[in-house]
Amino acid sequence: MASLILASGLDAQSISCNASTSPSNPQDLDGDGIPLQATFSVDCRVESTYLKGKITLRDQDDNNRKSGYALDTDQYELSFNTGTANQSGLKLDLDVDLNWRNPNYDIRYNFYFEAYKPGKRYSQRYNYTAEYVPDDPERPFVGGTFNYRGALEYRTPSRYYLLQGLATNLRYLRSCTSTFVGGSFSLTDSQGNRLDVVYNGCGNVTVTYNGEAL
């Protein structure tokens, strides 16, 4: 580290960095590599450049290797010219919640990215919830039903775009490799345009766009 500071030409007094894991030796009873709960934090400063953030990883059930996990980010931010009129930077947030509630699987996902500079801000967000219910808990991926609701959002100083997706009772069978065998899926954009896909059996699909067959 000292050699890097010298090579950068920066005054060592201007550099402050703290990274930590709490607890320092987190519990992992089921040995799946996911701690009961652990928080990783970073807080670094090099002159007017800052990096701050915190992320927590948690096992849903530390006695069950299949239980899933939760990942919660307390927004990482990298900023330049911090505290001045020319401040710019990046922000990142990621939250994932994966659960196995025998026999069902469900997930919650949220991703946010932002870039900013004086007078301008650009961002992208993608979030969804999904659930999979297998027909046979002993053979979960032979067949089952999938539900999903999500949204992709994009913003710039002059533009806004939103795409929403909804899957309702999508039926999956391993024996059908080409399509789902039941249920529906739709996409709707910020202009109100809508694409609908309906599965009526293996290989039997109906697609409409704004109510007109494709």
PDB file of C-alpha atoms in Angstrom:
ATOM      1  CA  MET A   1       0.000   0.000   0.000  1.00  0.00           C
ATOM      2  CA  ALA A   2       2.799   2.404   0.889  1.00  0.00           C
ATOM      3  CA  SER A   3       4.446   1.875  -2.515  1.00  0.00           C
ATOM      4  CA  LEU A   4       1.144   2.592  -4.280  1.00  0.00           C
ATOM      5  CA  ILE A   5       0.769   5.857  -2.378  1.00  0.00           C
ATOM      6  CA  LEU A   6       4.317   6.890  -3.251  1.00  0.00           C
ATOM      7  CA  ALA A   7       3.809   5.965  -6.918  1.00  0.00           C
ATOM      8  CA  SER A   8       0.594   7.998  -7.079  1.00  0.00           C
ATOM      9  CA  GLY A   9       2.346  11.123  -5.918  1.00  0.00           C
ATOM     10  CA  LEU A  10      -0.364  11.691  -3.298  1.00  0.00           C
ATOM     11  CA  ASP A  11       0.350  12.855   0.200  1.00  0.00           C
ATOM     12  CA  ALA A  12      -0.183   9.902   2.544  1.00  0.00           C
ATOM     13  CA  GLN A  13      -1.921  12.276   4.951  1.00  0.00           C
ATOM     14  CA  SER A  14      -4.662  12.832   2.356  1.00  0.00           C
ATOM     15  CA  ILE A  15      -5.563   9.135   2.208  1.00  0.00           C
ATOM     16  CA  SER A  16      -7.943   7.560   4.696  1.00  0.00           C
ATOM     17  CA  CYS A  17      -9.458   4.122   4.190  1.00  0.00           C
ATOM     18  CA  ASN A  18     -11.372   1.783   6.446  1.00  0.00           C
ATOM     19  CA  ALA A  19     -12.769  -1.601   5.388  1.00  0.00           C
ATOM     20  CA  SER A  20     -14.304  -4.014   7.851  1.00  0.00           C
ATOM     21  CA  THR A  21     -16.347  -7.189   8.274  1.00  0.00           C
ATOM     22  CA  SER A  22     -18.748  -7.515  11.191  1.00  0.00           C
ATOM     23  CA  PRO A  23     -18.612  -9.898  12.907  1.00  0.00           C
ATOM     24  CA  SER A  24     -14.987 -10.626  12.012  1.00  0.00           C
ATOM     25  CA  ASN A  25     -15.599 -14.390  12.039  1.00  0.00           C
ATOM     26  CA  PRO A  26     -19.253 -14.854  11.017  1.00  0.00           C
ATOM     27  CA  GLN A  27     -21.127 -18.039  11.896  1.00  0.00           C
ATOM     28  CA  ASP A  28     -21.889 -20.590   9.160  1.00  0.00           C
ATOM     29  CA  LEU A  29     -23.400 -23.670  10.793  1.00  0.00           C
ATOM     30  CA  ASP A  30     -24.540 -25.429   7.606  1.00  0.00           C
ATOM     31  CA  GLY A  31     -21.212 -24.868   5.808  1.00  0.00           C
ATOM     32  CA  ASP A  32     -22.806 -23.495   2.634  1.00  0.00           C
ATOM     33  CA  GLY A  33     -20.478 -20.484   2.439  1.00  0.00           C
ATOM     34  CA  ILE A  34     -23.277 -18.088   3.393  1.00  0.00           C
ATOM     35  CA  PRO A  35     -22.926 -16.628   6.908  1.00  0.00           C
ATOM     36  CA  LEU A  36     -25.759 -16.404   9.391  1.00  0.00           C
ATOM     37  CA  GLN A  37     -25.237 -12.658   8.942  1.00  0.00           C
ATOM     38  CA  ALA A  38     -22.193 -10.598   7.996  1.00  0.00           C
ATOM     39  CA  THR A  39     -21.806  -6.940   7.064  1.00  0.00           C
ATOM     40  CA  PHE A  40     -18.984  -5.678   4.856  1.00  0.00           C
ATOM     41  CA  SER A  41     -18.276  -1.934   5.003  1.00  0.00           C
ATOM     42  CA  VAL A  42     -15.889   0.369   3.164  1.00  0.00           C
ATOM     43  CA  ASP A  43     -15.228   4.069   3.729  1.00  0.00           C
ATOM     44  CA  CYS A  44     -12.280   5.500   1.804  1.00  0.00           C
ATOM     45  CA  ARG A  45     -11.130   9.020   0.983  1.00  0.00           C
ATOM     46  CA  VAL A  46      -8.336  10.223  -1.267  1.00  0.00           C
ATOM     47  CA  GLU A  47      -8.334  14.024  -1.215  1.00  0.00           C
ATOM     48  CA  SER A  48     -11.774  14.923  -2.674  1.00  0.00           C
ATOM     49  CA  THR A  49     -12.578  11.407  -3.934  1.00  0.00           C
ATOM     50  CA  TYR A  50     -14.775   9.210  -1.709  1.00  0.00           C
ATOM     51  CA  LEU A  51     -15.929   5.618  -1.790  1.00  0.00           C
ATOM     52  CA  LYS A  52     -18.545   4.566   0.757  1.00  0.00           C
ATOM     53  CA  GLY A  53     -20.874   1.641   1.087  1.00  0.00           C
ATOM     54  CA  LYS A  54     -22.115  -1.270   3.105  1.00  0.00           C
ATOM     55  CA  ILE A  55     -23.441  -4.677   2.155  1.00  0.00           C
ATOM     56  CA  THR A  56     -25.037  -7.350   4.352  1.00  0.00           C
ATOM     57  CA  LEU A  57     -25.229 -11.044   3.477  1.00  0.00           C
ATOM     58  CA  ARG A  58     -27.603 -13.223   5.485  1.00  0.00           C
ATOM     59  CA  ASP A  59     -28.511 -16.919   5.430  1.00  0.00           C
ATOM     60  CA  GLN A  60     -32.277 -17.480   5.485  1.00  0.00           C
ATOM     61  CA  ASP A  61     -31.775 -20.557   7.699  1.00  0.00           C
ATOM     62  CA  ASP A  62     -28.257 -21.394   8.849  1.00  0.00           C
ATOM     63  CA  ASN A  63     -29.308 -24.976   9.589  1.00  0.00           C
ATOM     64  CA  ASN A  64     -30.506 -25.656   6.038  1.00  0.00           C
ATOM     65  CA  ARG A  65     -28.128 -25.444   3.058  1.00  0.00           C
ATOM     66  CA  LYS A  66     -31.064 -25.059   0.650  1.00  0.00           C
ATOM     67  CA  SER A  67     -32.836 -22.241   2.490  1.00  0.00           C
ATOM     68  CA  GLY A  68     -31.544 -19.371   0.349  1.00  0.00           C
ATOM     69  CA  TYR A  69     -30.029 -16.029   1.254  1.00  0.00           C
ATOM     70  CA  ALA A  70     -30.576 -12.280   1.400  1.00  0.00           C
ATOM     71  CA  LEU A  71     -28.158  -9.641   0.092  1.00  0.00           C
ATOM     72  CA  ASP A  72     -28.821  -6.029   1.098  1.00  0.00           C
ATOM     73  CA  THR A  73     -26.695  -3.141  -0.150  1.00  0.00           C
ATOM     74  CA  ASP A  74     -26.675   0.180   1.653  1.00  0.00           C
ATOM     75  CA  GLN A  75     -25.886   2.084  -1.561  1.00  0.00           C
ATOM     76  CA  TYR A  76     -22.278   2.197  -2.646  1.00  0.00           C
ATOM     77  CA  GLU A  77     -21.246   5.650  -3.834  1.00  0.00           C
ATOM     78  CA  LEU A  78     -18.070   6.805  -5.552  1.00  0.00           C
ATOM     79  CA  SER A  79     -17.836  10.596  -5.736  1.00  0.00           C
ATOM     80  CA  PHE A  80     -15.288  12.979  -7.232  1.00  0.00           C
ATOM     81  CA  ASN A  81     -14.694  16.634  -6.318  1.00  0.00           C
ATOM     82  CA  THR A  82     -16.803  15.894  -3.258  1.00  0.00           C
ATOM     83  CA  GLY A  83     -18.329  18.914  -1.567  1.00  0.00           C
ATOM     84  CA  THR A  84     -17.709  21.237  -4.517  1.00  0.00           C
ATOM     85  CA  ALA A  85     -19.932  22.647  -7.264  1.00  0.00           C
ATOM     86  CA  ASN A  86     -18.292  20.175  -9.669  1.00  0.00           C
ATOM     87  CA  GLN A  87     -19.134  17.053  -7.686  1.00  0.00           C
ATOM     88  CA  SER A  88     -19.866  14.001  -9.825  1.00  0.00           C
ATOM     89  CA  GLY A  89     -20.118  10.322  -9.121  1.00  0.00           C
ATOM     90  CA  LEU A  90     -21.709   6.908  -9.323  1.00  0.00           C
ATOM     91  CA  LYS A  91     -24.222   5.128  -7.091  1.00  0.00           C
ATOM     92  CA  LEU A  92     -24.964   1.416  -6.977  1.00  0.00           C
ATOM     93  CA  ASP A  93     -27.601  -0.470  -5.020  1.00  0.00           C
ATOM     94  CA  LEU A  94     -28.347  -4.190  -5.193  1.00  0.00           C
ATOM     95  CA  ASP A  95     -30.778  -6.198  -3.070  1.00  0.00           C
ATOM     96  CA  VAL A  96     -31.542  -9.879  -3.542  1.00  0.00           C
ATOM     97  CA  ASP A  97     -33.801 -12.070  -1.425  1.00  0.00           C
ATOM     98  CA  LEU A  98     -33.866 -15.750  -2.414  1.00  0.00           C
ATOM     99  CA  ASN A  99     -36.032 -18.179  -0.456  1.00  0.00           C
ATOM    100  CA  TRP A 100     -36.796 -21.866  -0.569  1.00  0.00           C
ATOM    101  CA  ARG A 101     -40.007 -22.596   1.288  1.00  0.00           C
ATOM    102  CA  ASN A 102     -40.451 -26.296   0.641  1.00  0.00           C
ATOM    103  CA  PRO A 103     -41.546 -26.904  -2.038  1.00  0.00           C
ATOM    104  CA  ASN A 104     -41.733 -23.329  -3.397  1.00  0.00           C
ATOM    105  CA  TYR A 105     -38.972 -21.015  -4.582  1.00  0.00           C
ATOM    106  CA  ASP A 106     -39.314 -17.240  -4.586  1.00  0.00           C
ATOM    107  CA  ILE A 107     -36.997 -14.333  -5.267  1.00  0.00           C
ATOM    108  CA  ARG A 108     -37.028 -10.562  -4.851  1.00  0.00           C
ATOM    109  CA  TYR A 109     -34.482  -8.555  -6.841  1.00  0.00           C
ATOM    110  CA  ASN A 110     -33.725  -4.839  -6.986  1.00  0.00           C
ATOM    111  CA  PHE A 111     -30.885  -3.188  -8.924  1.00  0.00           C
ATOM    112  CA  TYR A 112     -30.234   0.550  -9.146  1.00  0.00           C
ATOM    113  CA  PHE A 113     -27.404   2.390 -10.893  1.00  0.00           C
ATOM    114  CA  GLU A 114     -26.958   6.140 -11.134  1.00  0.00           C
ATOM    115  CA  ALA A 115     -24.361   8.432 -12.680  1.00  0.00           C
ATOM    116  CA  TYR A 116     -24.472  12.130 -11.908  1.00  0.00           C
ATOM    117  CA  LYS A 117     -22.612  15.343 -12.607  1.00  0.00           C
ATOM    118  CA  PRO A 118     -23.516  19.013 -12.134  1.00  0.00           C
ATOM    119  CA  GLY A 119     -27.024  19.602 -13.476  1.00  0.00           C
ATOM    120  CA  LYS A 120     -27.461  16.102 -14.928  1.00  0.00           C
ATOM    121  CA  ARG A 121     -28.474  12.697 -13.625  1.00  0.00           C
ATOM    122  CA  TYR A 122     -28.768   9.346 -15.383  1.00  0.00           C
ATOM    123  CA  SER A 123     -30.226   6.250 -13.762  1.00  0.00           C
ATOM    124  CA  GLN A 124     -31.379   2.723 -14.421  1.00  0.00           C
ATOM    125  CA  ARG A 125     -33.494   0.518 -12.171  1.00  0.00           C
ATOM    126  CA  TYR A 126     -34.576  -3.080 -12.576  1.00  0.00           C
ATOM    127  CA  ASN A 127     -36.672  -4.867  -9.982  1.00  0.00           C
ATOM    128  CA  TYR A 128     -38.824  -7.962  -9.927  1.00  0.00           C
ATOM    129  CA  THR A 129     -40.430 -10.610  -7.785  1.00  0.00           C
ATOM    130  CA  ALA A 130     -40.810 -14.190  -8.968  1.00  0.00           C
ATOM    131  CA  GLU A 131     -42.143 -17.470  -7.634  1.00  0.00           C
ATOM    132  CA  TYR A 132     -41.821 -21.044  -8.842  1.00  0.00           C
ATOM    133  CA  VAL A 133     -44.091 -23.803  -7.501  1.00  0.00           C
ATOM    134  CA  PRO A 134     -43.056 -27.321  -8.591  1.00  0.00           C
ATOM    135  CA  ASP A 135     -45.676 -29.950  -9.362  1.00  0.00           C
ATOM    136  CA  ASP A 136     -43.664 -32.582  -7.480  1.00  0.00           C
ATOM    137  CA  PRO A 137     -41.448 -31.430  -4.571  1.00  0.00           C
ATOM    138  CA  GLU A 138     -39.274 -34.532  -5.028  1.00  0.00           C
ATOM    139  CA  ARG A 139     -38.593 -33.613  -8.671  1.00  0.00           C
ATOM    140  CA  PRO A 140     -38.895 -29.810  -8.661  1.00  0.00           C
ATOM    141  CA  PHE A 141     -37.726 -29.140 -12.213  1.00  0.00           C
ATOM    142  CA  VAL A 142     -39.793 -31.733 -14.066  1.00  0.00           C
ATOM    143  CA  GLY A 143     -42.779 -29.392 -14.080  1.00  0.00           C
ATOM    144  CA  GLY A 144     -44.189 -26.408 -12.259  1.00  0.00           C
ATOM    145  CA  THR A 145     -45.820 -22.989 -12.343  1.00  0.00           C
ATOM    146  CA  PHE A 146     -43.972 -19.679 -12.601  1.00  0.00           C
ATOM    147  CA  ASN A 147     -45.232 -16.181 -11.740  1.00  0.00           C
ATOM    148  CA  TYR A 148     -43.305 -12.948 -12.260  1.00  0.00           C
ATOM    149  CA  ARG A 149     -43.770  -9.192 -11.951  1.00  0.00           C
ATOM    150  CA  GLY A 150     -41.013  -6.738 -12.819  1.00  0.00           C
ATOM    151  CA  ALA A 151     -40.091  -3.339 -14.200  1.00  0.00           C
ATOM    152  CA  LEU A 152     -37.131  -1.805 -16.029  1.00  0.00           C
ATOM    153  CA  GLU A 153     -36.821   1.965 -15.675  1.00  0.00           C
ATOM    154  CA  TYR A 154     -34.401   4.300 -17.437  1.00  0.00           C
ATOM    155  CA  ARG A 155     -34.012   8.044 -16.834  1.00  0.00           C
ATOM    156  CA  THR A 156     -31.882  10.779 -18.377  1.00  0.00           C
ATOM    157  CA  PRO A 157     -32.258  14.579 -18.164  1.00  0.00           C
ATOM    158  CA  SER A 158     -34.407  14.471 -21.321  1.00  0.00           C
ATOM    159  CA  ARG A 159     -35.885  10.987 -21.448  1.00  0.00           C
ATOM    160  CA  TYR A 160     -37.881   8.524 -19.363  1.00  0.00           C
ATOM    161  CA  TYR A 161     -38.573   4.932 -20.335  1.00  0.00           C
ATOM    162  CA  LEU A 162     -40.431   2.201 -18.442  1.00  0.00           C
ATOM    163  CA  LEU A 163     -40.974  -1.417 -19.425  1.00  0.00           C
ATOM    164  CA  GLN A 164     -43.158  -3.601 -17.199  1.00  0.00           C
ATOM    165  CA  GLY A 165     -43.413  -7.373 -17.385  1.00  0.00           C
ATOM    166  CA  LEU A 166     -46.036  -9.700 -15.935  1.00  0.00           C
ATOM    167  CA  ALA A 167     -46.071 -13.505 -16.089  1.00  0.00           C
ATOM    168  CA  THR A 168     -49.224 -15.214 -14.858  1.00  0.00           C
ATOM    169  CA  ASN A 169     -49.326 -18.944 -14.126  1.00  0.00           C
ATOM    170  CA  LEU A 170     -46.734 -19.909 -16.727  1.00  0.00           C
ATOM    171  CA  ARG A 171     -46.791 -23.708 -16.853  1.00  0.00           C
ATOM    172  CA  TYR A 172     -43.474 -25.453 -17.415  1.00  0.00           C
ATOM    173  CA  LEU A 173     -42.978 -29.108 -18.356  1.00  0.00           C
ATOM    174  CA  ARG A 174     -39.575 -30.591 -19.030  1.00  0.00           C
ATOM    175  CA  SER A 175     -41.161 -32.754 -21.727  1.00  0.00           C
ATOM    176  CA  CYS A 176     -41.922 -29.616 -23.778  1.00  0.00           C
ATOM    177  CA  THR A 177     -38.613 -28.062 -24.817  1.00  0.00           C
ATOM    178  CA  SER A 178     -39.985 -25.391 -27.171  1.00  0.00           C
ATOM    179  CA  THR A 179     -42.420 -23.302 -25.086  1.00  0.00           C
ATOM    180  CA  PHE A 180     -44.371 -23.075 -21.876  1.00  0.00           C
ATOM    181  CA  VAL A 181     -47.544 -25.163 -21.974  1.00  0.00           C
ATOM    182  CA  GLY A 182     -49.921 -22.735 -20.271  1.00  0.00           C
ATOM    183  CA  GLY A 183     -50.281 -19.274 -18.804  1.00  0.00           C
ATOM    184  CA  SER A 184     -49.469 -15.845 -20.208  1.00  0.00           C
ATOM    185  CA  PHE A 185     -46.825 -13.141 -20.315  1.00  0.00           C
ATOM    186  CA  SER A 186     -47.172  -9.431 -21.102  1.00  0.00           C
ATOM    187  CA  LEU A 187     -44.854  -6.456 -21.679  1.00  0.00           C
ATOM    188  CA  THR A 188     -46.093  -2.852 -21.409  1.00  0.00           C
ATOM    189  CA  ASP A 189     -43.958   0.208 -22.145  1.00  0.00           C
ATOM    190  CA  SER A 190     -44.210   3.803 -20.921  1.00  0.00           C
ATOM    191  CA  GLN A 191     -46.230   4.757 -24.027  1.00  0.00           C
ATOM    192  CA  GLY A 192     -48.927   2.218 -23.190  1.00  0.00           C
ATOM    193  CA  ASN A 193     -47.965  -0.245 -25.931  1.00  0.00           C
ATOM    194  CA  ARG A 194     -48.591  -3.827 -24.886  1.00  0.00           C
ATOM    195  CA  LEU A 195     -47.341  -7.191 -26.099  1.00  0.00           C
ATOM    196  CA  ASP A 196     -49.264 -10.262 -24.905  1.00  0.00           C
ATOM    197  CA  VAL A 197     -48.112 -13.859 -25.235  1.00  0.00           C
ATOM    198  CA  VAL A 198     -50.522 -16.681 -24.339  1.00  0.00           C
ATOM    199  CA  TYR A 199     -49.457 -20.326 -24.190  1.00  0.00           C
ATOM    200  CA  ASN A 200     -52.225 -22.767 -25.082  1.00  0.00           C
ATOM    201  CA  GLY A 201     -50.172 -25.967 -24.996  1.00  0.00           C
ATOM    202  CA  CYS A 202     -46.761 -27.202 -26.075  1.00  0.00           C
ATOM    203  CA  GLY A 203     -45.791 -25.258 -29.194  1.00  0.00           C
ATOM    204  CA  ASN A 204     -49.165 -23.495 -29.297  1.00  0.00           C
ATOM    205  CA  VAL A 205     -48.629 -19.768 -28.773  1.00  0.00           C
ATOM    206  CA  THR A 206     -50.832 -16.722 -29.428  1.00  0.00           C
ATOM    207  CA  VAL A 207     -49.131 -13.309 -29.673  1.00  0.00           C
ATOM    208  CA  THR A 208     -50.873  -9.932 -29.875  1.00  0.00           C
ATOM    209  CA  TYR A 209     -49.529  -6.373 -29.936  1.00  0.00           C
ATOM    210  CA  ASN A 210     -51.958  -3.686 -28.803  1.00  0.00           C
ATOM    211  CA  GLY A 211     -54.752  -6.196 -29.310  1.00  0.00           C
ATOM    212  CA  GLU A 212     -53.789  -7.166 -32.876  1.00  0.00           C
ATOM    213  CA  ALA A 213     -52.590 -10.672 -33.695  1.00  0.00           C
ATOM    214  CA  LEU A 214     -49.004 -11.069 -34.859  1.00  0.00           C
TER     215      LEU A 214
END
